[in-house]
Coordinates of C-alpha atoms and ligand atoms in Angstrom, one line a residue:
X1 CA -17.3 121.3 133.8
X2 CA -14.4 119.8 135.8
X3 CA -16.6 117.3 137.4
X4 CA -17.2 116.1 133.5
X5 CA -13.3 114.8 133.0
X6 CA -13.7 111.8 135.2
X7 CA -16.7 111.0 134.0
X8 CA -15.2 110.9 130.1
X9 CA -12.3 109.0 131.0
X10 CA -14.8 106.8 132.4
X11 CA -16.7 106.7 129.5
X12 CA -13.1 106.3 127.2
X13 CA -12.2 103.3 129.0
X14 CA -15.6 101.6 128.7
X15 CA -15.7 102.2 124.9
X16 CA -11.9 101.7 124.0
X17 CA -12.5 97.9 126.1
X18 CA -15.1 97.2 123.2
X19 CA -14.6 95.8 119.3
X20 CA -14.1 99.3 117.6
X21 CA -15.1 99.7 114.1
X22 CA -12.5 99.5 111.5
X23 CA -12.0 103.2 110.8
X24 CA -11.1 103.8 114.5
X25 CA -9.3 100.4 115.0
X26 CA -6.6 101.8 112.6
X27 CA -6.1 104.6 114.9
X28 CA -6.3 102.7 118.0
X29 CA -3.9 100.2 116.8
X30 CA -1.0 102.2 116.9
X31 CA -1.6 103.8 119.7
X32 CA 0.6 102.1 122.7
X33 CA -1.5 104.0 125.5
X34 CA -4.4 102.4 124.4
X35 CA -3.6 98.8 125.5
X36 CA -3.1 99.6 128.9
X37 CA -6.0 101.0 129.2
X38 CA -7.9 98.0 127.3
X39 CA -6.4 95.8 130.1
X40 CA -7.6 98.2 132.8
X41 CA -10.4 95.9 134.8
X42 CA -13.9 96.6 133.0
X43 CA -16.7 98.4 134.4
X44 CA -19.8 95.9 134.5
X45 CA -21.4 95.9 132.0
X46 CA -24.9 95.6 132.9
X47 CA -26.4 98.4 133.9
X48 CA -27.9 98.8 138.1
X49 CA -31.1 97.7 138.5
X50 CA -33.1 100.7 139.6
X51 CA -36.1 101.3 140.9
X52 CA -38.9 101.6 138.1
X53 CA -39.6 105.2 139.3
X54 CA -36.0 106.5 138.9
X55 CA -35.5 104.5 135.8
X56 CA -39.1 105.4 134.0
X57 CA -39.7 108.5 131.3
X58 CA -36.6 110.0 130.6
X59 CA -32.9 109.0 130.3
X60 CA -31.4 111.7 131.9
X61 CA -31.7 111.5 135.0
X62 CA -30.5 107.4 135.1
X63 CA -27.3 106.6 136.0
X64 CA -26.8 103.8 133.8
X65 CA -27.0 106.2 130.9
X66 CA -23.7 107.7 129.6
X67 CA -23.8 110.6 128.7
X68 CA -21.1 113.5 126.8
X69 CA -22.0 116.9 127.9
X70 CA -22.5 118.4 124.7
X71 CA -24.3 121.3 124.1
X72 CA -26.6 119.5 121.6
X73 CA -26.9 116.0 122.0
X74 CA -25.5 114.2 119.2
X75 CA -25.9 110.6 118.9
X76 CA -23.1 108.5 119.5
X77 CA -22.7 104.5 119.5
X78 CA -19.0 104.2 119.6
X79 CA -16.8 106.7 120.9
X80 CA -12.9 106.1 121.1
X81 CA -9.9 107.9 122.4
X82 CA -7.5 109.4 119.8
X83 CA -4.2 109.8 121.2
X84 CA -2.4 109.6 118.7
X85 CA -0.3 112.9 117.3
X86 CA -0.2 113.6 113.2
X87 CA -2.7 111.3 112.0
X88 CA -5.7 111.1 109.9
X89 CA -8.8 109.5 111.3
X90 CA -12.2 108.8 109.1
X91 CA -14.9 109.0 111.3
X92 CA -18.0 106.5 110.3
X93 CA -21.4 107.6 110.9
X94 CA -22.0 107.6 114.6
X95 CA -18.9 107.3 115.5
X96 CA -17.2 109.9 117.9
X97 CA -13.7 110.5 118.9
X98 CA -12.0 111.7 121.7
X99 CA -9.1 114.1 122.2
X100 CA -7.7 115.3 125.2
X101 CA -4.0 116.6 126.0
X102 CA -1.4 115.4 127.9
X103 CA -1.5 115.7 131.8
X104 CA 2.9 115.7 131.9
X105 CA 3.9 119.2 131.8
X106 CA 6.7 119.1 128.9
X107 CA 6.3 120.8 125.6
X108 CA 4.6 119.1 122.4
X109 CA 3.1 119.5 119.7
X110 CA 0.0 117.6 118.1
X111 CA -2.0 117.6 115.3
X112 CA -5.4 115.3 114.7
X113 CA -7.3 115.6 110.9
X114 CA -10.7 114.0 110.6
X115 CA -12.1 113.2 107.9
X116 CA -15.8 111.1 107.6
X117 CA -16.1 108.0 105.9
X118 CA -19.5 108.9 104.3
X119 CA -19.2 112.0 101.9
X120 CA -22.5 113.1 102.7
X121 CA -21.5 113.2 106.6
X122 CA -20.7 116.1 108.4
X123 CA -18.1 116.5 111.7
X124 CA -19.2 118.5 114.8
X125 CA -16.5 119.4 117.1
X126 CA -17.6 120.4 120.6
X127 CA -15.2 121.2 124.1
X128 CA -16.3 119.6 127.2
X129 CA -13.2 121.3 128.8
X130 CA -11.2 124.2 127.8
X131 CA -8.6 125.6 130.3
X132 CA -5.1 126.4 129.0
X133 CA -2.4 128.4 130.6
X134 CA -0.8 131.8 130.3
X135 CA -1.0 133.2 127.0
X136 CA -1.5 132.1 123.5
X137 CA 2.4 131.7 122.8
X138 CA 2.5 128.7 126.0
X139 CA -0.7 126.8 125.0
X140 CA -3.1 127.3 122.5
X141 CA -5.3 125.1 120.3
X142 CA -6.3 125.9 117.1
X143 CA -9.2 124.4 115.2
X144 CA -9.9 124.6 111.7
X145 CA -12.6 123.5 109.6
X146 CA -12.9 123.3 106.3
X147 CA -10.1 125.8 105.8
X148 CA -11.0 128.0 108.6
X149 CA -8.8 128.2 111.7
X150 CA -9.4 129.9 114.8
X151 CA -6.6 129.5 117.9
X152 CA -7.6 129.4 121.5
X153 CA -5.9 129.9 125.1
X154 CA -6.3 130.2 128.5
X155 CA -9.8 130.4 129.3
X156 CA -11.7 131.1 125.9
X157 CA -15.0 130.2 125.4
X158 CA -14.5 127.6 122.5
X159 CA -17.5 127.1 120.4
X160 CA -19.4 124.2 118.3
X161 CA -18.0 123.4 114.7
X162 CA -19.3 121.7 112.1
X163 CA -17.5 121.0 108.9
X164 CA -16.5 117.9 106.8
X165 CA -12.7 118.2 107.2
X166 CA -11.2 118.9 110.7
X167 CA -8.2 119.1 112.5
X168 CA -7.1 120.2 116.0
X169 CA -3.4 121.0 116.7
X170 CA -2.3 121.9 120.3
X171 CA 0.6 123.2 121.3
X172 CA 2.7 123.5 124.4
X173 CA 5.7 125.8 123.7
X174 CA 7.0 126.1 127.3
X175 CA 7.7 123.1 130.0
X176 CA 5.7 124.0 133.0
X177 CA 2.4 124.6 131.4
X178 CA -0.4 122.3 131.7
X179 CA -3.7 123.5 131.2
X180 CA -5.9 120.9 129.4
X181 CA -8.5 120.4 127.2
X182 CA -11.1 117.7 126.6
X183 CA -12.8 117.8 122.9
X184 CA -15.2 115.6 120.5
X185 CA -15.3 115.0 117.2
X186 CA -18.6 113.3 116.4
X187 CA -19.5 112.4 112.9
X188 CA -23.5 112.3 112.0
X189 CA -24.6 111.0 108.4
X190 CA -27.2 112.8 106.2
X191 CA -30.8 112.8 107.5
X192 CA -32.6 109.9 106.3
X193 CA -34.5 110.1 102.7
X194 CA -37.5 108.1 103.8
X195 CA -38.5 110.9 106.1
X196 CA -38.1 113.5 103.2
X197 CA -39.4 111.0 100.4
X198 CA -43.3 111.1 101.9
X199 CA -43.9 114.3 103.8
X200 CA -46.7 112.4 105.3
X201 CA -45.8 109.9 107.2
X202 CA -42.3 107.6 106.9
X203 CA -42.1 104.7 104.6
X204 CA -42.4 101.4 105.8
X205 CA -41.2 97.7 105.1
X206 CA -39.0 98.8 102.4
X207 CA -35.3 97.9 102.9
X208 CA -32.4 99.3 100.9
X209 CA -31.9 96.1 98.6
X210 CA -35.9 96.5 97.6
X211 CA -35.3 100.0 96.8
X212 CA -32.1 99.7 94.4
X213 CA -34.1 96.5 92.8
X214 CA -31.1 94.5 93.7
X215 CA -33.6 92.5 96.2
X216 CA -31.1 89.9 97.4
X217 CA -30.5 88.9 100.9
X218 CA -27.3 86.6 100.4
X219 CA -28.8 83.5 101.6
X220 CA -26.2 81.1 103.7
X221 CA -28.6 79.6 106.4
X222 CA -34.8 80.3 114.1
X223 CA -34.7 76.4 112.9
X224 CA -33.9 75.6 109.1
X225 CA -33.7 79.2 108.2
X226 CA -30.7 81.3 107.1
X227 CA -28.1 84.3 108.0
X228 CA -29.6 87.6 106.7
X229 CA -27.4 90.5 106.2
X230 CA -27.3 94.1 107.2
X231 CA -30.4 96.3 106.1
X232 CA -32.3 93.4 105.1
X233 CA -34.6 93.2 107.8
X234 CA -34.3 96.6 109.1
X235 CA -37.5 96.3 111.3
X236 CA -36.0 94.2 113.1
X237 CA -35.8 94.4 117.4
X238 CA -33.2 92.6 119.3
X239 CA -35.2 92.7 123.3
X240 CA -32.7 91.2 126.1
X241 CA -35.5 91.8 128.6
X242 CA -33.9 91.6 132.7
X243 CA -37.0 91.0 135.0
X244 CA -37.2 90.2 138.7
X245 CA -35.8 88.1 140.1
X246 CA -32.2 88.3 138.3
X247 CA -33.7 86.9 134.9
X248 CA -32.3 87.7 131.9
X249 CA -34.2 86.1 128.3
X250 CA -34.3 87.0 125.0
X251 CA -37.4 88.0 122.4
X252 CA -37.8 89.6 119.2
X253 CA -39.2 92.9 118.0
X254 CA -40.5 94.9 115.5
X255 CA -40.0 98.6 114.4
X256 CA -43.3 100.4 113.8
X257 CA -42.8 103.6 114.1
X258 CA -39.6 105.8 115.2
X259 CA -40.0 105.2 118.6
X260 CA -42.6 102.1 119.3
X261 CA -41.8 98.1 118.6
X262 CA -44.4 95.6 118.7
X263 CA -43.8 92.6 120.1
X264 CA -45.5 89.6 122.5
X265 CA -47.0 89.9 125.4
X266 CA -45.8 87.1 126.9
X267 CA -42.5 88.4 126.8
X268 CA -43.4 90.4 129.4
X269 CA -45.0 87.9 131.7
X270 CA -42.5 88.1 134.4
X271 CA -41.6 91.4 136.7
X272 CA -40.4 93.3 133.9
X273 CA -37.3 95.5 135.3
X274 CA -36.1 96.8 132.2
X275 CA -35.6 96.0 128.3
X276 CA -32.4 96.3 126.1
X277 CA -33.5 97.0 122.8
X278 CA -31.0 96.8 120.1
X279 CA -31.6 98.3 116.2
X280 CA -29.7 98.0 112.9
X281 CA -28.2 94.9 114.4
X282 CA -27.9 91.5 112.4
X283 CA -24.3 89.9 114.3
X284 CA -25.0 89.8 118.0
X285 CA -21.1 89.9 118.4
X286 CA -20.6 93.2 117.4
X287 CA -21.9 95.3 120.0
X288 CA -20.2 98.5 118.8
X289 CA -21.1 99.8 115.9
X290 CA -21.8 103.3 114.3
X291 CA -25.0 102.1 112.7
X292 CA -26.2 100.5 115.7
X293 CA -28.6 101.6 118.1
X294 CA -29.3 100.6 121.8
X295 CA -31.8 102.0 123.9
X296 CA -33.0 100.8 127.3
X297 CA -37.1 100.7 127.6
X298 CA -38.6 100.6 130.7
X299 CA -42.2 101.4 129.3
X300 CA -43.8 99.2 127.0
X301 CA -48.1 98.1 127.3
X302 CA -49.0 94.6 127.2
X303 CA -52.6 93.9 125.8
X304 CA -55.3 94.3 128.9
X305 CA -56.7 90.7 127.3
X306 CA -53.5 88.4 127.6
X307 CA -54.5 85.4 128.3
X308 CA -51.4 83.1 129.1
X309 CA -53.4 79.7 129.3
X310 CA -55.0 79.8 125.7
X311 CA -52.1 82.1 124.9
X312 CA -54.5 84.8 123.2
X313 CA -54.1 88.4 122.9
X314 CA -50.6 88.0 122.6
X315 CA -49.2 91.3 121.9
X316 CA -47.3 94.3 123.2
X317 CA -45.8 98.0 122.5
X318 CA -42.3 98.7 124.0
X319 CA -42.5 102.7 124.3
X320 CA -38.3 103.6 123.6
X321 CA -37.0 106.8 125.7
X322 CA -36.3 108.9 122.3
X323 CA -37.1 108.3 118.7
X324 CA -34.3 106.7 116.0
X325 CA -33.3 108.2 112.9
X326 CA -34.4 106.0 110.2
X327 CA -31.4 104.9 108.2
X328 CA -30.7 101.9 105.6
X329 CA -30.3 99.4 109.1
X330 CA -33.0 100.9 110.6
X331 CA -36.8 101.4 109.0
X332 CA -40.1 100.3 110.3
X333 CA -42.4 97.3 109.2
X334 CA -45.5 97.9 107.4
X335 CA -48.7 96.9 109.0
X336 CA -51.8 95.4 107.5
X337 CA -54.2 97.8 106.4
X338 CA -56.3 94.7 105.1
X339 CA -58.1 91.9 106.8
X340 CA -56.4 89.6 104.4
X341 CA -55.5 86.2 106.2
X342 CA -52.9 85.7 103.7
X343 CA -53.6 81.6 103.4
X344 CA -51.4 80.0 101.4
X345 CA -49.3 82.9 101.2
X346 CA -45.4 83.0 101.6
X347 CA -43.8 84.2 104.7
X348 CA -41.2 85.5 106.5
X349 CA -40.1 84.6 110.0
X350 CA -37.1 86.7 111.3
X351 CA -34.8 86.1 114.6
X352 CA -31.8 85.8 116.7
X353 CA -34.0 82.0 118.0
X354 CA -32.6 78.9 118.9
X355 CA -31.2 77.2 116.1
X356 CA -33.3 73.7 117.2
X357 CA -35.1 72.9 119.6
X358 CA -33.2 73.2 122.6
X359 CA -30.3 74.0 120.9
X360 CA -28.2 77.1 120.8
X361 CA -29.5 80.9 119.5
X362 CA -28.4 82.7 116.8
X363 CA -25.8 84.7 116.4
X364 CA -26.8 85.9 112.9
X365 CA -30.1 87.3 112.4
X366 CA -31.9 84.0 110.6
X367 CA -34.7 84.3 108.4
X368 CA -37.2 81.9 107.3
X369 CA -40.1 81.4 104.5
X370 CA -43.2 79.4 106.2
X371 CA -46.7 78.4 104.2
X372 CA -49.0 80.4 105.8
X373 CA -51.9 77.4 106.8
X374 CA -55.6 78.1 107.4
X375 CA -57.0 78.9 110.6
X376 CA -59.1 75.5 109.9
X377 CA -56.1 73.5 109.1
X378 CA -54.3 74.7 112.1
X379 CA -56.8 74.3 114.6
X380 CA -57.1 70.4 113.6
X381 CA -53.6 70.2 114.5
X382 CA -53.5 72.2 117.6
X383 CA -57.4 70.9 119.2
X384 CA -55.7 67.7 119.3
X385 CA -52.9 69.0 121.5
X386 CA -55.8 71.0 123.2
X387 CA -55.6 74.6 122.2
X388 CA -58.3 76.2 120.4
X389 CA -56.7 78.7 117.6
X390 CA -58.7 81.7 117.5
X391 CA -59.1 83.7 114.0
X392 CA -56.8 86.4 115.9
X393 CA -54.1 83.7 115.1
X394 CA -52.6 82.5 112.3
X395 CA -50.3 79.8 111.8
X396 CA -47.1 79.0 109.5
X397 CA -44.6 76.5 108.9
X398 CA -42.1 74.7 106.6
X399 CA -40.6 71.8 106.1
X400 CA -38.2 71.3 108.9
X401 CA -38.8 75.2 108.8
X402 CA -40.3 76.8 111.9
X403 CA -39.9 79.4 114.4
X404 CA -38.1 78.6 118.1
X405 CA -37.0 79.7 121.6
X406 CA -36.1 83.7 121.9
X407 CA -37.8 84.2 118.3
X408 CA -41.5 85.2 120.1
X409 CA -41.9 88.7 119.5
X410 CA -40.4 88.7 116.3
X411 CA -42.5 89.8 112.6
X412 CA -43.8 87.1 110.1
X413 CA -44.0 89.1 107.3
X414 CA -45.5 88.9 103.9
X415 CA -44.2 90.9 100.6
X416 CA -47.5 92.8 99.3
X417 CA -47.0 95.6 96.6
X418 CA -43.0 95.5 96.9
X419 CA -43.4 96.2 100.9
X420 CA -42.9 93.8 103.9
X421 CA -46.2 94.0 105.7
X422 CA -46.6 92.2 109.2
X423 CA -49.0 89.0 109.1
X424 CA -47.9 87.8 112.7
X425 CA -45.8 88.0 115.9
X426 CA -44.1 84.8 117.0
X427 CA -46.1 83.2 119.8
X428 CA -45.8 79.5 120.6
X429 CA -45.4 76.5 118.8
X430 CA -44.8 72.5 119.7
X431 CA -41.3 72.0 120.2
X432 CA -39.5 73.6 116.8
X433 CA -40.5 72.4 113.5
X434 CA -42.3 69.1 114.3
X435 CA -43.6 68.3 111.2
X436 CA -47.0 68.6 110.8
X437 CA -47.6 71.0 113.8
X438 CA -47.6 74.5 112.5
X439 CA -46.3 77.5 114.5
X440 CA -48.6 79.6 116.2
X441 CA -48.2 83.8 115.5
X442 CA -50.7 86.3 116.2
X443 CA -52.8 88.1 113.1
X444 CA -51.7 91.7 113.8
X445 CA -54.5 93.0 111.4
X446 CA -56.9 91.9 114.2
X447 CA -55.3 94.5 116.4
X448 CA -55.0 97.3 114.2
X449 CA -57.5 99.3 116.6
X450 CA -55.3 98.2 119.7
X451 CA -52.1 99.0 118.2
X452 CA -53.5 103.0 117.1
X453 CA -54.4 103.3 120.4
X454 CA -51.3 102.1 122.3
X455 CA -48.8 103.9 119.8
X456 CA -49.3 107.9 119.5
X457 CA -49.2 109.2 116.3
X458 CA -48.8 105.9 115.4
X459 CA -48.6 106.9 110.9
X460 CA -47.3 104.9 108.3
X461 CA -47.0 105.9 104.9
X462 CA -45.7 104.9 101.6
X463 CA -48.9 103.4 100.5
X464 CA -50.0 101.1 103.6
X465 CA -51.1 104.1 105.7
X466 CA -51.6 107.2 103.0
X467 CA -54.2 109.1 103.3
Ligands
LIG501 N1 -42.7 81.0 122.7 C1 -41.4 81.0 122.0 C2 -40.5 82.1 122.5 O1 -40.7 82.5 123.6 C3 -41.6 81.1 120.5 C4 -41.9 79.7 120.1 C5 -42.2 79.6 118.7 N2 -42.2 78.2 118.5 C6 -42.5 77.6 117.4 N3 -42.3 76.3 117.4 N4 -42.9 78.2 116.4 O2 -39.6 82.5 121.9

């Protein structure tokens, strides 16, 4: 237990360096101690490079993964020191804080109320260290929740609370004393409703807009396309992929199931070391967030069949370590359950791409709406240019409207019966948006069978997969 203090200061410094979200920036603003430490020099933050055996199945035995030592893991994206006395914090969902007492040995008192930004959230407070001194009348800590308060001292065993209003309030009535605690306060919204809403299998490529009818995706502005905003492409995969030697590039991805993204293959041409995978993200920028989630994959399948000259078979599954929680930023794709090829139809192209052709990537999620062309059409276009398109292709594009760099991987979708279903993954193209020369995706219904196999208990439901 002692051995964990170090390792959570660690772990406060590294998060308090970061953008906090607005609930916690109010506390951390006023709190003096916290800019010192903001200036303190920054752990790196790219994780070692490991060995693919130490780093493969599992997160816990990787160093690169921190880790509280809670008795029940409770997912965390941004966790913040609170060390601040008599104040109210609202915890968003996801978000954690941090409370500790002083290390000087004079008397004081302190309270710390938290309340949760989302009423259907709950608070779980948990002790990673628990030693105070003497009796209850030096030091003692008393924790109530939602009305209840129980006091601690010296060496009690200090359980797990949950509750949606809590408050901690140590105090040190004698100079001389320092014993010392170390406690979280982690706030987890309500369990998704997709999972609940089809006891089969979890809804697909709805998103929170389609459901409440209010299917707008403000529209301001890949190549030609526009910013999306939060939840409207919920599928969506952010891959910062770190192969050998020292390589870092970027590729899109697609939810399809809790724990699986599809994606290209040739993403994964080079020595693969390992992949950050980012979800409920849309702004690049902020990299803290309740609602997002990161992951590193180190397992993922790349079709047996890629072929990297006529650029076929170009699809892959990146396994994550541990399934998500569906919630409104974060939902899977539907996938074809038709051979439809979906000629003429309308869709959608999604990622953080270059913005032209050589130009700079996004730092908004961009979305774009391409004609989906024949497979006839397209291949009179691309034979010219020497590339035979195969009818497990299909091809899109706009005016001045196309895919780009760091897009591959990414979902064209189309909207059948109210749900995004996936037509293509983003593959290669000539230059970005030459008129006339369509971008090249693959036709994921052709590799439905490939897909079932490489993702288990690979079920979809809401009506693409119900059976
Ligand atoms: N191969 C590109 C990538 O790695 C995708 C290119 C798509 N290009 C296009 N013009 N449609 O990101």
């Amino acid at each position: 237990m002692h051995s964990s203090v170090p390792a959570l200061w660690w772990v406060a410094i590294l998060v308090s360096s970061a953008v906090p979200s607005n609930s916690l920036r109010g506390a951390l603003d006023r709190i003096g101690r916290v800019d010192s430490v903001t200036k303190a020099p920054l752990p790196p933050p790219v994780s070692p490079v490991l060995p693919r055996s130490l780093s493969g199945g599992g997160e816990a035995g990787s160093p690169h993964t921190l880790r509280l030592k809670t008795e029940s893991a409770i997912p965390v994206s941004l966790l913040a020191p609170v060390d601040e006395c008599d104040v109210t914090v609202a915890l968003d969902n996801g978000e954690a804080a941090l409370l500790y007492s002083r290390s000087d040995r004079y008397e004081y008192t302190c309270k710390q109320t938290f309340t949760t930004v989302d009423p259907r959230a709950n608070l779980t407070v948990t002790c990673q260290h628990f030693r105070l001194k003497f009796n209850c009348f030096f030091e003692s800590l008393t924790i109530e929740v939602d009305g209840k308060a129980s006091t601690y001292c010296m060496d009690d065993k200090v359980g797990q609370f949950q509750g949606r209003n809590v408050s901690l309030s140590f105090e040190r009535n004698f100079m001389g004393f320092n014993g010392g605690y170390v406690c979280t306060v982690s706030c987890q919204g309500p369990p998704s409703a997709l999972i609940s809403e089809d006891p089969g299998c979890p809804t697909c490529g709805v998103t929170v807009a389609m459901e409440s009818r209010q299917s707008k995706t403000a529209d301001e502005r890949i190549v030609g396309g526009v910013s999306t905003v939060k939840g409207a492409f919920p599928w969506m995969a952010h891959l910062r992929i770190t192969a050998r030697p020292s390589m870092q590039y970027m590729c899109g991805g697609s939810l399809i199931t809790d724990t699986h993204i599809l994606s290209a293959a040739h993403c994964f041409e080079y020595d693969v070391q390992y992949i950050d995978v980012t979800l409920g993200m849309v702004d690049t920028r902020i990299v803290l967030a309740g609602d997002l989630v990161r992951m590193q994959a180190t397992d993922f399948t790349v079709h047996a069949k890629y072929d990297s000259d006529n650029i076929y078979n170009d699809i892959a599954v990146v396994k994550l370590p541990r399934a998500v929680t569906f919630t409104d930023v974060i939902r899977p794709i539907c996938l074809p359950t038709s051979a439809d090829t979906m000629e003429g139809a309308v869709a959608t192209a999604t990622g953080w791409g270059t913005l032209s052709f050589g130009g700079e990537e996004a730092q908004v999620l961009q979305k774009v709406d391409l004609d989906v062309w024949s497979n006839t059409m397209c291949s009179s276009v691309w034979s010219r240019k020497y590339m035979t398109i195969a009818s497990t292709q299909v091809c899109a594009l706009g005016d001045g409207k196309d895919t780009c760099s760091g897009d591959s991987g990414g979902p064209l979708a189309v909207q059948v019966d109210g749900k995004y279903v996936q037509l293509g993954i983003t593959s290669y193209g000539q230059g970005c948006a030459t008129p006339g020369v369509p971008g090249v995706y693959t036709r994921v219904s052709s590799y439905m069978t490939w897909i079932k196999a490489h993702v288990e208990g690979y079920c979809q439901g809401g009506g693409a997969e119900r059976k």
